[in-house]
């Protein structure tokens, strides 16, 4: 479960073409990273998949079902965490089960499971403003998982973290992802992050955004960030991406 | 800018009050002995702090003179507070849903805004003559309502409109319906503003009730008490009543601020 298909997807905003005729397929259980110059429509693409926005043309399918309206099978993880500030860690994670009207016992069981999974035991009753950035994003990930999604959508989830916390969170994310294996679409600006995390890396073109090149990444996990193969892949991706960044800037 | 409230701040606050009382005493005493008199003001007739305190103590509780009963300050405060609370509850029940509607729905906003913008600029006092002839009873409660409802509406609107759209997106992707977005995202976001509106509204309501009681006569109420004492030339009691208004208003404000701190723990 968690097969995502995008067919000839375009999105225009008042005459500006953000995404143009984009075709992409995410295999079941695959971890895919999206790279591209700023403004190439990566976030727009995630919002289309989440059903928070609708394509101007084309269709999106999740497990063969057309995405229309808000897609409740997706777990969205935001860059700035976007936690509910008036809810505790537990309250945030329980949000999904709560709006789905799960019973209290069931809710608490789910919440506790994901609190343990992301390593937040002991912080259940803390409010978001009492947590560090890394811990906030653990809550964000747990909250998305608690809704039992078929697909994780992550919009630069570690972009606001310092370099060390970022590396740690990447490792943590892989650990969590390997425990509860679901498809993941991960937007990032960091080639290093993409090479470390993903099964495939999609480089998008400068606006109007579309798929420029796809890199397979079969390096065995756990990956060594500085291995020769990783470096070679990074080099190839950087070259492809660099050309697009140049194109975006010359416009 | 603002750091905690410690011993030093407390001492300064108390000193400033003591200084004010001393200044008050000195000014009146000087005027009474014809040593210094401020121009255009009959300071002589103003009671001293001590006279005011005595008057306060003497009229604190109800007294009976044969068959006649005079209410004490305690009764007046209670009567005024009751009216403010009654008017406040009605203002809250009407103001909060109105504010949520106006803040969240463009259509409701377009329908109600002209009315709100005009009516809120009519001071509560301007409604008193109307209230006297349209209400058989409870005219002063209506004045409190008018004073309180607009701060509550406007603050609720402000709170609702400050909702982070990303939180709404997050709630939607987690499966929230449109109604759940309102109850679980918009209202919690607006909650601190709603309480702030209630606090500001109470201040306005407290001022409005005293004014209303001066005109809409009933035998109890602080406004009535002050007006009556002034009429009778019992200025010490009158000033005592004025001070009571200030102190009670202050206590109401502080109480809500404390409740706010206690119940809104998520704001740092």
Coordinates of C-alpha atoms in Angstrom, one line a residue:
Chain A
X1 CA 0.0 0.0 0.0
X2 CA 1.1 3.6 -0.6
X3 CA 1.5 3.6 -4.4
X4 CA 1.4 7.2 -5.6
X5 CA 0.9 8.0 -9.3
X6 CA 0.9 11.5 -10.8
X7 CA -0.4 11.8 -14.3
X8 CA 0.3 15.0 -16.4
X9 CA -0.1 17.2 -13.4
X10 CA 0.0 21.0 -13.9
X11 CA -0.7 23.8 -11.5
X12 CA -1.1 27.4 -12.5
X13 CA -1.5 30.4 -10.1
X14 CA -2.9 33.5 -11.8
X15 CA -1.0 32.8 -15.0
X16 CA 2.2 31.7 -13.3
X17 CA 2.9 28.0 -14.1
X18 CA 4.3 26.4 -10.9
X19 CA 4.1 22.8 -12.1
X20 CA 3.9 21.7 -15.7
X21 CA 3.0 18.3 -17.1
X22 CA 4.6 16.4 -14.3
X23 CA 4.6 12.6 -14.3
X24 CA 5.9 10.6 -11.4
X25 CA 5.3 7.2 -9.7
X26 CA 6.2 6.4 -6.1
X27 CA 6.4 2.7 -5.5
X28 CA 4.9 1.0 -2.5
X29 CA 7.1 1.5 0.5
X30 CA 9.6 3.6 -1.3
X31 CA 11.5 6.6 0.2
X32 CA 11.7 9.3 -2.4
X33 CA 13.4 12.7 -2.1
X34 CA 12.5 15.7 -4.1
X35 CA 15.3 18.2 -4.9
X36 CA 15.0 21.4 -7.0
X37 CA 15.8 25.1 -7.1
X38 CA 13.7 27.4 -4.9
X39 CA 10.3 28.1 -6.4
X40 CA 10.2 25.0 -8.6
X41 CA 7.0 23.9 -7.0
X42 CA 8.1 21.2 -4.6
X43 CA 5.9 22.4 -1.8
X44 CA 3.0 22.9 -4.3
X45 CA 3.5 19.3 -5.4
X46 CA 3.2 18.0 -1.8
X47 CA 0.1 20.1 -1.2
X48 CA -1.4 18.6 -4.3
X49 CA -0.7 15.1 -3.0
X50 CA -2.2 16.0 0.4
X51 CA -5.3 17.3 -1.4
X52 CA -4.8 20.8 0.2
X53 CA -4.7 22.1 -3.3
X54 CA -6.1 20.9 -6.6
X55 CA -4.2 20.5 -9.9
X56 CA -5.2 22.8 -12.8
X57 CA -4.8 19.8 -15.1
X58 CA -3.9 16.1 -14.7
X59 CA -4.8 13.6 -12.0
X60 CA -3.2 12.1 -8.9
X61 CA -3.9 8.6 -7.6
X62 CA -3.1 6.9 -4.3
X63 CA -3.4 3.1 -4.5
X64 CA -5.5 3.6 -7.6
X65 CA -7.9 6.0 -5.9
X66 CA -8.1 9.5 -7.4
X67 CA -7.1 12.2 -4.9
X68 CA -10.0 14.7 -4.6
X69 CA -10.4 16.9 -1.6
X70 CA -8.2 16.6 1.4
X71 CA -6.3 13.3 1.3
X72 CA -6.7 11.8 4.7
X73 CA -4.5 8.9 3.9
X74 CA -1.4 11.2 4.1
X75 CA 0.7 12.2 7.0
X76 CA 2.1 15.7 6.6
X77 CA 5.2 16.8 8.4
X78 CA 5.9 20.5 8.2
X79 CA 9.2 22.4 8.2
X80 CA 8.2 24.7 11.1
X81 CA 6.6 21.7 13.0
X82 CA 3.1 23.4 13.0
X83 CA 2.2 21.7 16.3
X84 CA -1.0 22.7 18.2
X85 CA 0.5 25.0 20.8
X86 CA -2.3 24.5 23.3
X87 CA -2.0 20.7 23.2
X88 CA 0.6 18.7 25.0
X89 CA 2.9 16.3 23.2
X90 CA 0.3 13.5 23.9
X91 CA -2.5 15.8 22.8
X92 CA -0.8 16.6 19.5
X93 CA -0.2 13.0 18.7
X94 CA -3.8 12.1 19.7
X95 CA -5.3 14.7 17.3
X96 CA -5.7 12.3 14.4
X97 CA -7.3 9.5 16.3
X98 CA -9.4 12.0 18.2
X99 CA -11.0 13.6 15.0
X100 CA -11.6 10.1 13.7
X101 CA -13.6 9.5 16.9
X102 CA -11.5 6.6 18.2
X103 CA -12.3 5.7 21.8
X104 CA -10.3 7.1 24.7
X105 CA -8.5 3.9 25.4
X106 CA -7.6 3.3 21.8
X107 CA -6.3 6.8 21.4
X108 CA -4.1 6.5 24.4
X109 CA -2.7 3.2 23.2
X110 CA -1.9 4.7 19.8
X111 CA -0.4 7.8 21.3
X112 CA 1.8 5.9 23.8
X113 CA 3.0 3.6 21.0
X114 CA 4.2 6.5 18.9
X115 CA 5.6 8.5 21.9
X116 CA 7.8 5.5 22.6
X117 CA 8.7 5.0 18.9
X118 CA 10.0 8.5 18.5
X119 CA 11.7 8.5 21.9
X120 CA 9.6 11.0 23.8
X121 CA 8.7 9.0 26.8
X122 CA 8.7 11.2 29.8
X123 CA 7.7 14.3 27.8
X124 CA 4.0 13.3 27.2
X125 CA 2.7 16.3 29.2
X126 CA 5.0 19.0 27.9
X127 CA 3.7 21.8 25.7
X128 CA 5.5 22.5 22.4
X129 CA 7.1 25.7 23.6
X130 CA 8.9 23.7 26.2
X131 CA 10.6 21.5 23.6
X132 CA 13.7 21.8 21.5
X133 CA 13.4 21.9 17.7
X134 CA 14.4 18.3 17.3
X135 CA 11.9 17.2 19.9
X136 CA 9.2 19.2 18.2
X137 CA 9.8 17.5 15.0
X138 CA 9.7 14.1 16.7
X139 CA 6.2 15.1 17.8
X140 CA 5.4 16.2 14.2
X141 CA 6.5 12.8 12.9
X142 CA 4.6 10.9 15.6
X143 CA 1.5 12.9 15.0
X144 CA 1.6 12.0 11.3
X145 CA 2.2 8.3 12.0
X146 CA -0.5 8.1 14.6
X147 CA -3.1 8.6 11.9
X148 CA -2.0 5.4 10.2
X149 CA -1.2 7.0 6.8
X150 CA -0.3 5.2 3.7
X151 CA 2.1 7.9 2.6
X152 CA 4.3 10.3 4.5
X153 CA 4.7 13.8 3.0
X154 CA 7.6 15.8 4.5
X155 CA 8.3 19.4 3.5
X156 CA 11.9 20.1 4.6
X157 CA 11.2 18.7 8.0
X158 CA 14.7 19.2 9.3
X159 CA 15.3 22.5 7.5
X160 CA 15.0 24.5 10.7
X161 CA 17.4 22.4 12.7
X162 CA 21.1 22.8 13.4
X163 CA 23.5 20.6 11.5
X164 CA 24.1 18.1 14.3
X165 CA 20.5 17.7 15.3
X166 CA 19.7 17.4 11.6
X167 CA 22.0 14.4 11.1
X168 CA 20.6 12.8 14.3
X169 CA 17.0 13.3 13.1
X170 CA 17.8 11.8 9.7
X171 CA 19.1 8.6 11.4
X172 CA 16.0 8.6 13.7
X173 CA 13.6 9.1 10.8
X174 CA 15.1 6.1 9.0
X175 CA 14.9 4.0 12.2
X176 CA 11.2 4.9 12.6
X177 CA 10.6 4.4 8.9
X178 CA 12.1 1.0 8.9
X179 CA 9.9 0.0 11.9
X180 CA 6.7 1.1 10.3
X181 CA 7.3 0.8 6.6
X182 CA 5.3 3.3 4.6
X183 CA 6.0 5.2 1.4
X184 CA 7.6 8.6 1.9
X185 CA 7.9 11.7 -0.2
X186 CA 10.5 14.0 1.2
X187 CA 11.3 17.5 0.0
X188 CA 14.7 18.9 0.8
X189 CA 17.3 21.4 -0.2
X190 CA 20.2 19.2 1.0
X191 CA 21.7 16.8 -1.5
X192 CA 23.5 15.2 1.4
X193 CA 20.2 14.5 3.1
X194 CA 18.7 13.1 -0.1
X195 CA 21.6 10.7 -0.6
X196 CA 21.5 9.6 3.0
X197 CA 17.8 9.0 3.2
X198 CA 16.2 8.0 -0.1
X199 CA 15.7 5.0 -2.5
X200 CA 15.3 7.4 -5.4
X201 CA 16.2 11.1 -5.8
X202 CA 14.1 13.3 -8.1
X203 CA 15.7 16.4 -9.4
X204 CA 13.1 18.9 -10.5
X205 CA 13.6 21.6 -13.2
X206 CA 13.5 25.3 -12.6
X207 CA 10.0 26.8 -12.9
X208 CA 7.7 25.6 -14.4
X209 CA 8.6 22.6 -12.3
X210 CA 8.7 19.1 -13.8
X211 CA 10.8 16.0 -13.4
X212 CA 14.2 16.6 -14.8
X213 CA 16.1 13.5 -13.8
X214 CA 15.7 10.6 -11.4
X215 CA 18.6 9.0 -9.6
X216 CA 18.4 5.5 -8.2
X217 CA 20.1 5.1 -4.8
X218 CA 20.7 1.4 -4.0
X219 CA 23.4 2.0 -1.4
X220 CA 22.8 -0.4 1.5
X221 CA 21.5 1.0 4.8
X222 CA 22.9 2.0 7.3
X223 CA 24.7 4.3 4.9
X224 CA 28.1 5.9 5.4
X225 CA 27.7 9.6 4.5
X226 CA 31.3 9.9 3.2
X227 CA 31.6 6.6 1.3
X228 CA 33.0 6.7 -2.3
X229 CA 29.7 5.6 -3.8
X230 CA 27.8 8.2 -1.8
X231 CA 30.2 10.9 -2.9
X232 CA 29.8 9.9 -6.6
X233 CA 26.1 10.0 -6.4
X234 CA 26.2 13.3 -4.6
X235 CA 28.4 14.7 -7.4
X236 CA 26.1 13.5 -10.1
X237 CA 23.0 15.0 -8.4
X238 CA 24.8 18.3 -7.7
X239 CA 25.7 18.6 -11.3
X240 CA 22.1 18.0 -12.4
X241 CA 20.7 20.3 -9.8
X242 CA 23.4 23.0 -10.3
X243 CA 22.3 23.5 -13.9
X244 CA 18.7 24.0 -12.8
X245 CA 19.7 26.5 -10.1
X246 CA 21.6 28.5 -12.7
X247 CA 18.6 28.4 -15.0
X248 CA 16.3 29.6 -12.2
X249 CA 18.6 32.5 -11.3
X250 CA 19.1 33.6 -14.9
X251 CA 15.4 34.0 -15.3
Chain B
X1 CA 11.3 44.9 29.2
X2 CA 9.0 43.6 32.0
X3 CA 10.8 41.5 34.5
X4 CA 9.2 39.7 37.4
X5 CA 7.4 41.4 40.3
X6 CA 9.7 41.3 43.4
X7 CA 10.0 42.8 46.8
X8 CA 11.5 46.0 45.4
X9 CA 8.6 46.6 43.1
X10 CA 6.1 45.9 45.9
X11 CA 7.7 48.4 48.2
X12 CA 7.8 51.1 45.4
X13 CA 4.1 50.4 44.7
X14 CA 3.1 50.7 48.4
X15 CA 5.2 53.9 48.8
X16 CA 3.6 55.6 45.9
X17 CA 0.1 54.9 47.4
X18 CA 1.2 56.1 50.8
X19 CA 2.6 59.3 49.2
X20 CA -0.6 59.9 47.4
X21 CA -2.6 59.7 50.6
X22 CA -0.2 62.0 52.4
X23 CA -0.4 64.5 49.5
X24 CA -4.2 64.3 49.6
X25 CA -4.2 65.0 53.4
X26 CA -1.8 67.9 53.2
X27 CA -3.7 69.6 50.4
X28 CA -7.0 69.5 52.2
X29 CA -5.5 70.6 55.5
X30 CA -3.8 73.5 53.9
X31 CA -7.0 74.6 52.2
X32 CA -9.0 74.3 55.3
X33 CA -6.6 76.5 57.2
X34 CA -6.5 79.1 54.4
X35 CA -2.8 78.6 53.9
X36 CA -3.0 77.5 50.3
X37 CA -6.0 77.0 48.1
X38 CA -5.9 75.8 44.5
X39 CA -7.7 78.2 42.2
X40 CA -11.3 77.4 41.0
X41 CA -11.5 74.3 43.3
X42 CA -13.3 74.2 46.7
X43 CA -10.8 71.8 48.2
X44 CA -12.2 72.7 51.7
X45 CA -15.3 70.6 51.1
X46 CA -13.3 67.5 50.1
X47 CA -13.0 65.0 52.9
X48 CA -9.6 64.1 54.2
X49 CA -8.3 60.5 53.9
X50 CA -9.1 59.9 57.6
X51 CA -12.7 61.2 57.3
X52 CA -13.1 59.0 54.2
X53 CA -11.9 56.0 56.0
X54 CA -14.3 56.6 58.9
X55 CA -17.2 57.1 56.6
X56 CA -16.3 53.9 54.8
X57 CA -16.2 52.0 58.1
X58 CA -19.4 53.6 59.2
X59 CA -21.4 52.8 56.1
X60 CA -19.9 49.4 55.3
X61 CA -22.9 47.4 56.6
X62 CA -26.6 47.9 56.4
X63 CA -28.2 49.7 59.3
X64 CA -31.8 50.1 60.6
X65 CA -33.2 53.2 62.0
X66 CA -36.5 52.1 63.5
X67 CA -38.5 50.9 60.5
X68 CA -36.1 52.4 57.9
X69 CA -33.3 50.4 56.5
X70 CA -30.2 51.9 54.8
X71 CA -28.1 49.6 52.8
X72 CA -24.3 49.3 53.5
X73 CA -21.5 49.6 51.0
X74 CA -21.3 45.8 51.0
X75 CA -24.9 45.6 49.7
X76 CA -24.2 48.3 47.1
X77 CA -21.1 46.4 45.8
X78 CA -23.1 43.2 45.7
X79 CA -26.0 44.7 43.8
X80 CA -23.7 46.4 41.2
X81 CA -21.6 43.2 40.8
X82 CA -24.7 41.1 40.2
X83 CA -25.8 43.4 37.4
X84 CA -22.4 43.4 35.8
X85 CA -22.2 39.6 36.0
X86 CA -25.7 39.2 34.6
X87 CA -25.0 41.6 31.8
X88 CA -21.6 40.0 31.3
X89 CA -23.0 36.5 30.9
X90 CA -25.5 37.7 28.2
X91 CA -22.7 39.7 26.5
X92 CA -20.4 36.6 26.5
X93 CA -23.1 34.2 25.2
X94 CA -24.0 36.6 22.4
X95 CA -20.5 38.1 21.8
X96 CA -18.3 35.0 21.5
X97 CA -20.4 33.2 18.8
X98 CA -20.9 36.5 16.9
X99 CA -17.1 37.1 17.0
X100 CA -16.4 33.6 15.8
X101 CA -18.9 34.0 12.9
X102 CA -17.6 37.4 11.9
X103 CA -13.9 36.3 12.2
X104 CA -14.3 33.0 10.3
X105 CA -16.9 33.7 7.6
X106 CA -16.6 36.5 5.1
X107 CA -20.3 36.5 4.5
X108 CA -21.2 36.9 8.2
X109 CA -18.6 39.6 8.5
X110 CA -20.0 41.5 5.5
X111 CA -23.5 41.2 7.0
X112 CA -22.7 42.2 10.6
X113 CA -19.8 44.6 10.2
X114 CA -21.8 47.8 9.3
X115 CA -24.1 47.2 12.4
X116 CA -21.2 46.5 14.7
X117 CA -19.1 49.4 13.5
X118 CA -21.9 51.9 14.0
X119 CA -23.4 50.6 17.2
X120 CA -20.1 50.1 19.0
X121 CA -19.3 53.8 18.6
X122 CA -22.4 54.7 20.6
X123 CA -21.2 54.8 24.3
X124 CA -23.2 52.8 26.8
X125 CA -24.2 56.0 28.5
X126 CA -26.0 57.2 25.4
X127 CA -28.3 54.2 25.7
X128 CA -29.5 55.0 29.2
X129 CA -32.5 57.2 28.2
X130 CA -33.6 54.6 25.8
X131 CA -33.1 51.8 28.3
X132 CA -35.2 53.7 30.9
X133 CA -38.4 53.6 28.8
X134 CA -38.0 50.3 26.9
X135 CA -37.1 48.1 29.9
X136 CA -39.6 47.6 32.6
X137 CA -36.8 46.1 34.7
X138 CA -33.1 45.4 34.1
X139 CA -32.3 48.6 32.3
X140 CA -28.9 48.8 33.9
X141 CA -28.1 45.2 33.0
X142 CA -28.8 46.2 29.4
X143 CA -26.3 49.1 29.7
X144 CA -23.7 46.7 31.0
X145 CA -24.4 44.3 28.1
X146 CA -23.9 47.2 25.6
X147 CA -20.6 48.1 27.3
X148 CA -19.3 44.6 27.3
X149 CA -20.5 42.9 24.1
X150 CA -18.3 44.9 21.7
X151 CA -14.9 44.4 23.4
X152 CA -15.8 40.7 23.5
X153 CA -16.9 40.6 19.8
X154 CA -13.9 42.5 18.6
X155 CA -11.3 40.5 20.5
X156 CA -12.9 37.3 19.5
X157 CA -12.8 38.4 15.8
X158 CA -9.1 39.3 16.3
X159 CA -8.3 36.0 17.9
X160 CA -10.1 34.0 15.2
X161 CA -8.4 35.9 12.4
X162 CA -5.0 35.3 13.9
X163 CA -5.4 31.5 13.4
X164 CA -2.3 30.0 11.6
X165 CA -3.5 28.7 8.3
X166 CA -0.8 26.0 8.5
X167 CA -2.5 24.7 11.7
X168 CA -5.7 24.4 9.7
X169 CA -3.9 22.5 7.0
X170 CA -2.3 20.2 9.6
X171 CA -5.7 19.6 11.2
X172 CA -7.3 18.8 7.8
X173 CA -4.6 16.4 6.7
X174 CA -5.1 14.6 10.1
X175 CA -8.8 14.1 9.1
X176 CA -10.5 17.1 10.8
X177 CA -13.9 18.1 9.3
X178 CA -14.8 21.8 8.7
X179 CA -16.6 21.8 12.1
X180 CA -13.7 20.2 13.9
X181 CA -11.4 22.8 12.4
X182 CA -13.5 25.4 14.1
X183 CA -13.8 23.6 17.5
X184 CA -10.3 22.2 17.7
X185 CA -8.2 24.8 15.9
X186 CA -9.9 28.2 15.6
X187 CA -11.5 28.4 19.0
X188 CA -8.4 27.3 20.9
X189 CA -6.4 29.8 19.0
X190 CA -8.9 32.6 19.8
X191 CA -9.3 31.6 23.4
X192 CA -6.6 33.9 24.9
X193 CA -8.1 36.8 22.9
X194 CA -11.6 35.9 24.1
X195 CA -10.5 36.1 27.7
X196 CA -8.7 39.4 27.0
X197 CA -12.0 40.7 25.5
X198 CA -13.8 39.5 28.6
X199 CA -11.3 41.4 30.8
X200 CA -11.6 44.6 28.8
X201 CA -15.3 44.2 28.6
X202 CA -15.6 43.9 32.4
X203 CA -13.7 47.1 32.8
X204 CA -16.1 48.9 30.5
X205 CA -19.1 47.1 32.1
X206 CA -18.0 48.2 35.6
X207 CA -17.8 51.8 34.5
X208 CA -21.1 51.6 32.6
X209 CA -23.0 50.1 35.6
X210 CA -22.0 53.0 37.9
X211 CA -23.2 55.5 35.4
X212 CA -26.4 53.6 34.7
X213 CA -27.2 53.3 38.4
X214 CA -26.9 57.1 38.8
X215 CA -29.7 57.6 36.3
X216 CA -31.7 54.4 36.4
X217 CA -32.8 54.6 40.0
X218 CA -32.9 51.6 42.3
X219 CA -32.3 51.7 46.1
X220 CA -29.1 49.7 45.8
X221 CA -26.0 49.9 43.7
X222 CA -22.7 51.8 44.0
X223 CA -23.7 54.5 41.4
X224 CA -26.9 55.2 43.3
X225 CA -24.9 55.3 46.6
X226 CA -22.4 57.9 45.3
X227 CA -25.1 60.0 43.7
X228 CA -27.3 59.9 46.8
X229 CA -24.5 60.7 49.2
X230 CA -23.5 63.6 47.0
X231 CA -27.1 64.8 47.1
X232 CA -27.2 64.6 50.9
X233 CA -23.9 66.5 51.2
X234 CA -22.2 63.5 52.8
X235 CA -19.0 63.9 50.8
X236 CA -16.9 61.5 52.9
X237 CA -19.3 58.6 52.1
X238 CA -19.4 59.7 48.5
X239 CA -15.6 59.6 48.1
X240 CA -15.4 56.3 50.0
X241 CA -17.8 54.9 47.4
X242 CA -15.7 56.2 44.5
X243 CA -12.6 54.5 46.0
X244 CA -14.6 51.3 46.4
X245 CA -15.4 51.4 42.7
X246 CA -11.7 51.7 41.8
X247 CA -10.6 48.9 44.2
X248 CA -13.4 46.5 43.1
X249 CA -12.5 47.1 39.4
X250 CA -8.9 46.5 40.1
X251 CA -9.7 43.2 41.9
X252 CA -11.8 42.0 38.9
X253 CA -9.0 42.8 36.5
X254 CA -6.4 41.0 38.6
X255 CA -8.6 38.0 39.1
X256 CA -9.1 37.4 35.4
X257 CA -5.3 37.9 34.8
X258 CA -4.6 35.2 37.4
X259 CA -7.2 32.9 35.9
X260 CA -5.7 33.5 32.5
X261 CA -2.2 32.6 33.7
X262 CA -3.6 29.5 35.4
X263 CA -5.5 28.1 32.5
X264 CA -3.6 29.3 29.5
X265 CA -0.3 27.4 30.1
X266 CA 0.7 27.0 26.5
X267 CA 1.7 30.6 25.9
X268 CA 5.2 31.3 27.2

